mmCIF file of C-alpha atoms in Angstrom:
data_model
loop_
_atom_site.group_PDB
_atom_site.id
_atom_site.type_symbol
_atom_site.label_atom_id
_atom_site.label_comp_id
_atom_site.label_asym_id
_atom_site.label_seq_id
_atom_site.Cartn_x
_atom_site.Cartn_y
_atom_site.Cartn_z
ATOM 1 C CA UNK N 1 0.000 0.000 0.000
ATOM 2 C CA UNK N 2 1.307 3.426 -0.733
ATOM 3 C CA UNK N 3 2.651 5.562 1.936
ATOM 4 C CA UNK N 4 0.432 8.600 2.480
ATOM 5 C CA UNK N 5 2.208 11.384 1.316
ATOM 6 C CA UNK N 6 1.122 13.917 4.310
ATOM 7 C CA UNK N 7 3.246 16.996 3.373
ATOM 8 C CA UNK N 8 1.651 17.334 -0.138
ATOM 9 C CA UNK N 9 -2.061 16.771 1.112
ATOM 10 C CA UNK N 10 -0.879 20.509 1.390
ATOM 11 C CA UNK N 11 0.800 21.181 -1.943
ATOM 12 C CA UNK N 12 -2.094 22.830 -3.509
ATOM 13 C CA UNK N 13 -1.869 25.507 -0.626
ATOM 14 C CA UNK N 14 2.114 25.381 -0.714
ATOM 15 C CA UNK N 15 1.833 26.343 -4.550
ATOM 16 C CA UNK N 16 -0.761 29.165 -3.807
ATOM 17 C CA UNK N 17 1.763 31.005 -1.184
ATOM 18 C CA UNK N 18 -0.502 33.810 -0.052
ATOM 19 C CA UNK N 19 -3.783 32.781 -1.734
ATOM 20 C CA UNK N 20 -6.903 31.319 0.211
ATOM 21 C CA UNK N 21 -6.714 27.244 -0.646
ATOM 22 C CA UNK N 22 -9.616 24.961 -0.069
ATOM 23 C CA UNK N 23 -8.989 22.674 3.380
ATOM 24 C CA UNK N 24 -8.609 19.298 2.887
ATOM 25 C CA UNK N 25 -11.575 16.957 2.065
ATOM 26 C CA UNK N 26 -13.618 20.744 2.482
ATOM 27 C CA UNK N 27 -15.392 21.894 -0.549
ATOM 28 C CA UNK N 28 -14.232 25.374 -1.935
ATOM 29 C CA UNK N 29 -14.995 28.167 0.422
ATOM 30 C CA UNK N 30 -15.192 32.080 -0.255
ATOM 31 C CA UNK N 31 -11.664 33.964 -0.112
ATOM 32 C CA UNK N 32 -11.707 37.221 1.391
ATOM 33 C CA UNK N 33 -13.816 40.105 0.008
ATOM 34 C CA UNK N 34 -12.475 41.684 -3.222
ATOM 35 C CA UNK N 35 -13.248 44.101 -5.827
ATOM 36 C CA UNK N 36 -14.703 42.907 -9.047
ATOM 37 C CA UNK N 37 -12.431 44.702 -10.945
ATOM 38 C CA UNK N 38 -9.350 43.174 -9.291
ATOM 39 C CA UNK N 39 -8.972 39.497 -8.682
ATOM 40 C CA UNK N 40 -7.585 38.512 -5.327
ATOM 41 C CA UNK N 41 -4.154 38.853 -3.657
ATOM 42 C CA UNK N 42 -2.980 41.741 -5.832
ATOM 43 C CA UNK N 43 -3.034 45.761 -6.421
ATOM 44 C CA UNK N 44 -1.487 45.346 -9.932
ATOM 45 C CA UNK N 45 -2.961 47.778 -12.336
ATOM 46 C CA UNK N 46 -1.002 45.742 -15.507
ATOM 47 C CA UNK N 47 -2.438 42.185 -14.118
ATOM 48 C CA UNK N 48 -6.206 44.069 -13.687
ATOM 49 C CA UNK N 49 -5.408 45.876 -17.643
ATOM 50 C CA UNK N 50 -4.480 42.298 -19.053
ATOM 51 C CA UNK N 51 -7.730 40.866 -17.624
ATOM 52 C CA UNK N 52 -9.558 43.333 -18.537
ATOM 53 C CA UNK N 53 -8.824 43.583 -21.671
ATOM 54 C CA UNK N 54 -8.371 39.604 -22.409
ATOM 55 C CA UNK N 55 -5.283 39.138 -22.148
ATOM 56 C CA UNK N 56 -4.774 36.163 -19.811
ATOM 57 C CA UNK N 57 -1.109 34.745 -20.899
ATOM 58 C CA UNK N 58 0.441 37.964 -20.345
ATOM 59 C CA UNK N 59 -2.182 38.471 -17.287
ATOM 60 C CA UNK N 60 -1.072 35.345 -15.774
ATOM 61 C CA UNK N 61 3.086 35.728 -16.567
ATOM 62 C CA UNK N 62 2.739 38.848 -15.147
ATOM 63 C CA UNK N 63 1.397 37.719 -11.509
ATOM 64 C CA UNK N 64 3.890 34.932 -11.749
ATOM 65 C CA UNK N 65 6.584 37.381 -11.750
ATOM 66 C CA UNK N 66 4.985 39.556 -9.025
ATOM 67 C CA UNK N 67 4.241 36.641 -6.895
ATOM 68 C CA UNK N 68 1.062 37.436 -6.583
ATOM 69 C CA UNK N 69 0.087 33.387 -6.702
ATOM 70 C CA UNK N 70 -3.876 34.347 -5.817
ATOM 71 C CA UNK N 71 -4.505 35.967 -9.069
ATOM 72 C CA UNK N 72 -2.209 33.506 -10.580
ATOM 73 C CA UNK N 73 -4.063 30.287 -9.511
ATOM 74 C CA UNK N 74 -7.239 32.483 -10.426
ATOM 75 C CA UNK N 75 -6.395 32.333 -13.835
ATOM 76 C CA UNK N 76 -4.867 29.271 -14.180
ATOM 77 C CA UNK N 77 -7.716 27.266 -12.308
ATOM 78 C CA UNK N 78 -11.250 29.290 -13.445
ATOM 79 C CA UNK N 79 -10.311 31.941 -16.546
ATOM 80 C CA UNK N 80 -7.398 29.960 -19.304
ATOM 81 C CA UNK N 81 -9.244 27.290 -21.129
ATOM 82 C CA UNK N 82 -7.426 23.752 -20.277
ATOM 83 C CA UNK N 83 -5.524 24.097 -23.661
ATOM 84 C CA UNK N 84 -4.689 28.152 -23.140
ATOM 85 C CA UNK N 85 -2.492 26.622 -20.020
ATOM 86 C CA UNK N 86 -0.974 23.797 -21.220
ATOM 87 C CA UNK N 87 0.274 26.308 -23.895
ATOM 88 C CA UNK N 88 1.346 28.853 -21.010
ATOM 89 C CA UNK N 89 3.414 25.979 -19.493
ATOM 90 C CA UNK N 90 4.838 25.185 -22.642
ATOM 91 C CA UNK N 91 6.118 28.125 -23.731
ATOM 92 C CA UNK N 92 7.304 29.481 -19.913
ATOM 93 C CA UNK N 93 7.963 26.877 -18.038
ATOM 94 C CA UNK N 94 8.595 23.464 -19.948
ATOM 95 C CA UNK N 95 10.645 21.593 -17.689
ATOM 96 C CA UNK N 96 10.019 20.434 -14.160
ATOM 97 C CA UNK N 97 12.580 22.716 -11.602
ATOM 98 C CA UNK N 98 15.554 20.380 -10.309
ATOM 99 C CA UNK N 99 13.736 21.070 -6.770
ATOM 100 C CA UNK N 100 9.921 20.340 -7.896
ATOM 101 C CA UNK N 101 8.264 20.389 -4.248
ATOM 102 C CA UNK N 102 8.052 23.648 -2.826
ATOM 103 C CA UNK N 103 9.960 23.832 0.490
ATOM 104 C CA UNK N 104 8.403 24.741 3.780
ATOM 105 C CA UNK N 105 9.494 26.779 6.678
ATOM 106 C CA UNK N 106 9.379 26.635 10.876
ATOM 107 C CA UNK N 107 6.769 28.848 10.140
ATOM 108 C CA UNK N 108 4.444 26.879 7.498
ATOM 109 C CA UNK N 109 5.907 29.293 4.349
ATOM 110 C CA UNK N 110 6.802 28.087 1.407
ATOM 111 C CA UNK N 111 10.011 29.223 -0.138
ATOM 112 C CA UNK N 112 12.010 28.336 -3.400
ATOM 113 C CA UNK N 113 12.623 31.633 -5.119
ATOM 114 C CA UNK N 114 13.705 30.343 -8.394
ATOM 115 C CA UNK N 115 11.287 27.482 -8.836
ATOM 116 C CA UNK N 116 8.047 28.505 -7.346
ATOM 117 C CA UNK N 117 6.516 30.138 -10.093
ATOM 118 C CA UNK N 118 7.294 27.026 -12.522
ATOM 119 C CA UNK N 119 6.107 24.629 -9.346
ATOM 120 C CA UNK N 120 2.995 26.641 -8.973
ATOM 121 C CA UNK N 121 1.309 26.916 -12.354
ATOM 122 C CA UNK N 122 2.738 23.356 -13.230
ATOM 123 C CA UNK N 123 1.099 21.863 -10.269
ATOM 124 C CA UNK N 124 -1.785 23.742 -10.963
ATOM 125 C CA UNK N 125 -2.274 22.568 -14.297
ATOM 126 C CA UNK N 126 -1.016 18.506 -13.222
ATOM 127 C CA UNK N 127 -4.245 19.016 -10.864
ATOM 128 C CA UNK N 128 -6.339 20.512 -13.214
ATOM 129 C CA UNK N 129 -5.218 17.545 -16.125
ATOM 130 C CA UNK N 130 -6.554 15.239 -13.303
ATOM 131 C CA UNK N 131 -10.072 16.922 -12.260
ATOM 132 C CA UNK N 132 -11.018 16.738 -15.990
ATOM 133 C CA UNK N 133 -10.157 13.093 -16.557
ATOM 134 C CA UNK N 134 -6.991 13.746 -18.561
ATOM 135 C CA UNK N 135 -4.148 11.451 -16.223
ATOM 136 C CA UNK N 136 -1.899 10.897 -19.070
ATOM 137 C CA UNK N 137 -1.453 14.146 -19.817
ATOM 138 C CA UNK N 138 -0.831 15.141 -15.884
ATOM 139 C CA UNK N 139 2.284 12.982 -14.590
ATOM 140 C CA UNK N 140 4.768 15.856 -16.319
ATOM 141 C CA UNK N 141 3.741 18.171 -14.428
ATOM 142 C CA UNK N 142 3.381 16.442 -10.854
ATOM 143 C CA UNK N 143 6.508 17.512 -8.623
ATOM 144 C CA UNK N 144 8.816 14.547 -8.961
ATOM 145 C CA UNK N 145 8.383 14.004 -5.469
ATOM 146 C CA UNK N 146 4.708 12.953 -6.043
ATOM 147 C CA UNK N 147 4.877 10.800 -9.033
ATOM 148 C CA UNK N 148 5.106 7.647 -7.247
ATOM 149 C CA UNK N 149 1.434 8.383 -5.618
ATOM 150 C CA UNK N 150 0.541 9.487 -8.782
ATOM 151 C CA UNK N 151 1.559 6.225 -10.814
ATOM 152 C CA UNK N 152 0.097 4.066 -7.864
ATOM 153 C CA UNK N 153 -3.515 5.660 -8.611
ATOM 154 C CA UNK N 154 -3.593 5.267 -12.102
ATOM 155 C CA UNK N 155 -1.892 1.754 -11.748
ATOM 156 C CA UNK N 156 -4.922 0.555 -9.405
ATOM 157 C CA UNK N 157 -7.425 2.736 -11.881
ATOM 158 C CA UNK N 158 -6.367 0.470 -14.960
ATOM 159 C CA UNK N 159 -6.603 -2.852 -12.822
ATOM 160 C CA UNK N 160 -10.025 -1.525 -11.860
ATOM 161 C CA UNK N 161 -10.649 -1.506 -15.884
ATOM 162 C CA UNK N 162 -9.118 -4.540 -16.637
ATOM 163 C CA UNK N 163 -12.029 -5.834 -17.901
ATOM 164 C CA UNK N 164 -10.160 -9.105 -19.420
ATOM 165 C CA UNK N 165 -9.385 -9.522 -15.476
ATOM 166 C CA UNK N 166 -11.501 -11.128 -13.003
ATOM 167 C CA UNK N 167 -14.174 -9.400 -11.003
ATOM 168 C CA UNK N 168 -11.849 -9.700 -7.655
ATOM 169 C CA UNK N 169 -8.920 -8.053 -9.408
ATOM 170 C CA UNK N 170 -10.751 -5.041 -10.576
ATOM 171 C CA UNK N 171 -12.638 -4.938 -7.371
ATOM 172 C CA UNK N 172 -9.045 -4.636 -5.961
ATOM 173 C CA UNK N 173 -7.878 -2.346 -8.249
ATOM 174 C CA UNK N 174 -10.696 -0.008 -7.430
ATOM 175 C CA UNK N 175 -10.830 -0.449 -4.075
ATOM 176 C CA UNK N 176 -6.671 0.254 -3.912
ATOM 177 C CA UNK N 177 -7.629 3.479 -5.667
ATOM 178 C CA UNK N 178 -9.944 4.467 -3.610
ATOM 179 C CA UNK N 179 -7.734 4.137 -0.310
ATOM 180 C CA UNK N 180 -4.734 6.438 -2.411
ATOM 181 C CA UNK N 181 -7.306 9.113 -3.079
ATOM 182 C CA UNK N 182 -9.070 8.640 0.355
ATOM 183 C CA UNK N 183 -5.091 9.444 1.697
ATOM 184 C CA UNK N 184 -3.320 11.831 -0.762
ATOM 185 C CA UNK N 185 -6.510 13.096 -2.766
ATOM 186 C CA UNK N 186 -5.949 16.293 -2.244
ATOM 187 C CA UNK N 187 -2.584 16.075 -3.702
ATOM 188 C CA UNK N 188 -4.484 14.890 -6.479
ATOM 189 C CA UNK N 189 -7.136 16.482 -7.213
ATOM 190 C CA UNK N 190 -7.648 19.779 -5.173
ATOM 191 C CA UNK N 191 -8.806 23.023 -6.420
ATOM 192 C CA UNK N 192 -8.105 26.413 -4.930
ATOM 193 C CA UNK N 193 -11.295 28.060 -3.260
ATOM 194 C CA UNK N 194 -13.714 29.871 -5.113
ATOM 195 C CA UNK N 195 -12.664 33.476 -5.194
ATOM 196 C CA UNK N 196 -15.432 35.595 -3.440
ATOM 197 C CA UNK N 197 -16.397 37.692 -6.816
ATOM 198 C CA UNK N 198 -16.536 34.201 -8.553
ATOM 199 C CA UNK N 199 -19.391 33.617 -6.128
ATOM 200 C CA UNK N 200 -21.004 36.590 -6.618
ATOM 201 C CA UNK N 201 -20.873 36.568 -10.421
ATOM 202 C CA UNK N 202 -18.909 39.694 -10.739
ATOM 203 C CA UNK N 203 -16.105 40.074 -13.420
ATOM 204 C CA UNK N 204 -13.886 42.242 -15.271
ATOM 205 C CA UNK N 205 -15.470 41.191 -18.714
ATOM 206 C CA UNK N 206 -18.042 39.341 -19.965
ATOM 207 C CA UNK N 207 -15.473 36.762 -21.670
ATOM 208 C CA UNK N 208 -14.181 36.017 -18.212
ATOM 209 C CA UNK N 209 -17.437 35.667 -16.758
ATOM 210 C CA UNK N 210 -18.404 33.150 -19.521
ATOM 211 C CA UNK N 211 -15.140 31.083 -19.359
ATOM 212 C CA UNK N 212 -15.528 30.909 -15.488
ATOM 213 C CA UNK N 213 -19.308 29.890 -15.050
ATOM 214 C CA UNK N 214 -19.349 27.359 -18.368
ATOM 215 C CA UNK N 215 -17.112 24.524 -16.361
ATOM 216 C CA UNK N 216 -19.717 24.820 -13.568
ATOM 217 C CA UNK N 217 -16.623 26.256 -11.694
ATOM 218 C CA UNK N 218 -18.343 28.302 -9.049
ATOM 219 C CA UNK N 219 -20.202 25.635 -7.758
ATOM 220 C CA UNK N 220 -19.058 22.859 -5.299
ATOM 221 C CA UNK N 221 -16.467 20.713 -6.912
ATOM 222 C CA UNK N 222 -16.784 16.677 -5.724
ATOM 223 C CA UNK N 223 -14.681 15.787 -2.442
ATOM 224 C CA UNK N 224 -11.816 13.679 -2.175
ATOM 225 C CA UNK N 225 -13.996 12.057 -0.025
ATOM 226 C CA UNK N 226 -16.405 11.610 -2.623
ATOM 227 C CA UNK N 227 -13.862 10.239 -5.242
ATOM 228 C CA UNK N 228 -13.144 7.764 -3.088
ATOM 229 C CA UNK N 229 -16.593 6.952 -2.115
ATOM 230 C CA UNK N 230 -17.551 6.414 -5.726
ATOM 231 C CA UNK N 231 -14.255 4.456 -6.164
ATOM 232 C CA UNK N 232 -15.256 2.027 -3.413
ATOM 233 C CA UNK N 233 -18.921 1.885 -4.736
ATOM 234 C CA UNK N 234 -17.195 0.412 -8.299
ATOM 235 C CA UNK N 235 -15.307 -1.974 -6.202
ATOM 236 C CA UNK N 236 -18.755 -3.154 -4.078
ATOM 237 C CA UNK N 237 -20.726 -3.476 -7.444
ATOM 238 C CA UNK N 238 -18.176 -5.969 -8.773
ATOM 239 C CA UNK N 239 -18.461 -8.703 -5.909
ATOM 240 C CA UNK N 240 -21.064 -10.800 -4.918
ATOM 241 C CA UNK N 241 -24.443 -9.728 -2.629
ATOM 242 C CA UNK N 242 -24.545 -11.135 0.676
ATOM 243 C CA UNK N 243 -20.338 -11.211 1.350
ATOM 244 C CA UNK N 244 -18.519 -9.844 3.912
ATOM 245 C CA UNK N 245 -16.127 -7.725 1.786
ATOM 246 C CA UNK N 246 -18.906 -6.130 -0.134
ATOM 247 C CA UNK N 247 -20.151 -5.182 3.081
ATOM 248 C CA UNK N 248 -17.312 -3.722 4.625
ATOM 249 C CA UNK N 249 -16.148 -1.648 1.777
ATOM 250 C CA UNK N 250 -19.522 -0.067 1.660
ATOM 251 C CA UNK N 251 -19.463 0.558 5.448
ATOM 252 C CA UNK N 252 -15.790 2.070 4.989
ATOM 253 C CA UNK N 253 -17.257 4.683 2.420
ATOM 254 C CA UNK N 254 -20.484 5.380 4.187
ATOM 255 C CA UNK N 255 -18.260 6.298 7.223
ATOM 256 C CA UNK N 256 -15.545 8.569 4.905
ATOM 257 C CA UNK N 257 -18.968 10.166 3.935
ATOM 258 C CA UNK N 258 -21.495 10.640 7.017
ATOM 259 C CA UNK N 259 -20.010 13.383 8.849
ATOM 260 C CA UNK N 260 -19.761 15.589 6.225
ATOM 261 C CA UNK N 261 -23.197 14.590 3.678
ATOM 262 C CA UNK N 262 -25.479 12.335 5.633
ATOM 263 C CA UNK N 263 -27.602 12.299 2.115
ATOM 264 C CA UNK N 264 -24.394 10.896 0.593
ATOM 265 C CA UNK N 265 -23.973 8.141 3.089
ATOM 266 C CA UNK N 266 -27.297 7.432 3.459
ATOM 267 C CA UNK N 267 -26.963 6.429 -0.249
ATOM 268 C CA UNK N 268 -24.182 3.552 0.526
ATOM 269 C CA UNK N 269 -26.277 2.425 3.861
ATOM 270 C CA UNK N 270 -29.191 1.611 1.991
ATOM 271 C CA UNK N 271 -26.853 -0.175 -0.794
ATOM 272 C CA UNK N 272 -25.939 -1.822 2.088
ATOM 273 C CA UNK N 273 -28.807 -3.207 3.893
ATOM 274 C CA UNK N 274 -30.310 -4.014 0.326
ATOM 275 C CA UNK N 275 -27.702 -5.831 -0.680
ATOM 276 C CA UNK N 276 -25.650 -7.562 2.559
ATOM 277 C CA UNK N 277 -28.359 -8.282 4.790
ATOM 278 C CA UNK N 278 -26.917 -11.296 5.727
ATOM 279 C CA UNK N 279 -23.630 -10.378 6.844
ATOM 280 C CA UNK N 280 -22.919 -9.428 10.116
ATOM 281 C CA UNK N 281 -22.095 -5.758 9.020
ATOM 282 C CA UNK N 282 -25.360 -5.831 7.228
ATOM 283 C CA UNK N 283 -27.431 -7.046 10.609
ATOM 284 C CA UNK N 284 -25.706 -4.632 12.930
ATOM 285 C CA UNK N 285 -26.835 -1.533 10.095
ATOM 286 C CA UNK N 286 -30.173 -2.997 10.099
ATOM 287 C CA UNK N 287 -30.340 -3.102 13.850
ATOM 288 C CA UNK N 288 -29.227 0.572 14.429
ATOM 289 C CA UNK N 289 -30.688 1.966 11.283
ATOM 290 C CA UNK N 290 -27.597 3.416 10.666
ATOM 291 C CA UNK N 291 -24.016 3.198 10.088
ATOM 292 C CA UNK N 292 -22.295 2.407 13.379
ATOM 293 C CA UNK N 293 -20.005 4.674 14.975
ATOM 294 C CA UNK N 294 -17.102 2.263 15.568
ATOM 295 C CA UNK N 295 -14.950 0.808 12.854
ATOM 296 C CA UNK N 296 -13.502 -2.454 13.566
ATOM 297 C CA UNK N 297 -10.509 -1.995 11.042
ATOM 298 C CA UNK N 298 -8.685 1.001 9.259
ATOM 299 C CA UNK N 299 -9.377 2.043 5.794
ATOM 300 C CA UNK N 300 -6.513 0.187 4.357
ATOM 301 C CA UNK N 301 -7.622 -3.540 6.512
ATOM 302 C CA UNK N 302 -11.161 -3.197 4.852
ATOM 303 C CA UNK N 303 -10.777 -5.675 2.060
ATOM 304 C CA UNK N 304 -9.760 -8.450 4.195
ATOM 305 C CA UNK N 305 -11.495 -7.479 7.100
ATOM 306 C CA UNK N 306 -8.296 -7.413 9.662
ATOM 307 C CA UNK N 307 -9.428 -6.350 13.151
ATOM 308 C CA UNK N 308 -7.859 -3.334 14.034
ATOM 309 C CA UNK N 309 -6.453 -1.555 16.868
ATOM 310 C CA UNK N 310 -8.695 0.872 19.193
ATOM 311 C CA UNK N 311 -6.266 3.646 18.589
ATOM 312 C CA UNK N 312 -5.950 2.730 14.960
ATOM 313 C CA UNK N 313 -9.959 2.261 14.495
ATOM 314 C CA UNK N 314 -10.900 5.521 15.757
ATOM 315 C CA UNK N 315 -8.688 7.248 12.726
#
């Protein structure tokens, strides 16, 4: 099993510097209050000129030189089109930095004067590559340090779709994916929060506005802890009704899910009790009507059921 990679469930905040980063396994919150004709983190009249007037490469090389990384991650996550950025990186920064992981201080700062710009709108777009489905495309632009979390996902995601493979195997394979993005998800996946004008549908042009509220940007993006829960689902719906395994994996992603969206676990309880009545995980949801609130194993002991500690089961 993968190590969890603890210092870049962070990254996407490390990369941002100064900018307002969604928390982990939190869906994207509002920054702090801005103007609507200047995005946040910056007082640059030339980055506010190149939005306004559509100009978002030179918009967005110009708040990577100012390290201004709010504005920066504004356009590279909601404004460029997917193939506007991968374009940017290209032409600015085509090669991953020697040190690819932004470095962090005593005081939780991240430093790296020469690299961070490349790290940051790389990273961004490795993320972004990911979030729209695109993995072969995203590995280049991972920090090196990260790859090996990144190739375990996608290695479990094609055993998942194996389908010359047997139902076990891809079972495993998604269930192994869904414990990676369960752990290092973030790393993965996350997107920076919703800037507070995005919210309230104010921009410098209409062409910004347009680009911004077409992906559906503004709203709530899915969870890690949602990826995973759908991860584990494909697992459950590959193995038989009635087994112990079935059950537990769909008790393990009711219980990532229930104390943030009750609707959303409620959804893999009922899958549960409909299909694993039998089992003893089944009876004991039955009896309480509910998902109970102690988990005899960790996240990565699910598929074979191994009892685990009272420290570990409480995690």
């Amino acid at each position: 099993m993968t190590k969890p990679f603890s210092r870049f469930a962070a990254l996407a905040a490390a990369a941002s510097l100064l900018c307002s980063c969604a928390a982990p396994d939190a869906d994207p919150g509002l920054s702090e209050e801005v103007g609507a004709e200047l995005a946040p983190e910056t007082e640059s009249a030339s980055v506010a000129a190149d939005l306004e007037a559509c100009r978002y490469d030179d918009a967005l090389a110009r708040a990577l030189k100012e390290k201004t990384y709010g504005i920066a991650n504004y356009i590279a996550e909601y404004v460029m089109e997917t193939d506007e950025l991968l374009a940017f990186v290209a032409a600015h920064y085509p090669n991953a930095p020697e040190d690819s992981a932004p470095a962090e201080n005593a005081d939780g700062e991240i430093s790296g004067a020469a690299n961070e710009a490349a790290n940051a709108v790389r990273y961004a777009l490795a993320r972004r590559l990911m979030r729209e489905n695109l993995p072969q495309r995203s590995r280049e632009f991972f920090p090196r340090e990260l790859r090996p979390v990144f190739d375990a996902y996608v290695e479990a995601i094609r055993r998942g779709y194996d389908f010359e493979a047997d139902d076990v195997s891809r079972a495993r394979g998604f269930w192994d994916a869904a414990v990676i993005v369960r752990g290092n998800g973030d790393a993965l996946f996350s997107l920076f929060s919703v800037p507070e004008f995005v919210e309230a549908k104010e921009f410098a042009t209409d062409d910004e506005r347009d680009r911004v509220l077409s992906r559906g940007i503004s709203e709530p993006v899915v969870s890690v802890r949602q990826r995973a829960a759908n991860l584990a689902r494909f697992a459950a719906s590959l193995l038989p009704n009635n087994d112990e395994r079935t059950a537990r994996l769909l008790f393990t992603a009711g219980v990532w899910l229930r104390a943030r969206d009750d609707k959303a676990a409620e959804e893999f309880y009922k899958t549960l009790v409909i299909r694993c009545p039998k089992t003893e995980v089944g009876r004991r949801c039955i009896a309480l009507r509910w998902l109970p609130s102690d988990v005899p194993w960790t996240r990565e002991q699910a598929w074979d059921g191994v009892p685990a500690d009272e420290d570990a089961a409480r995690r």
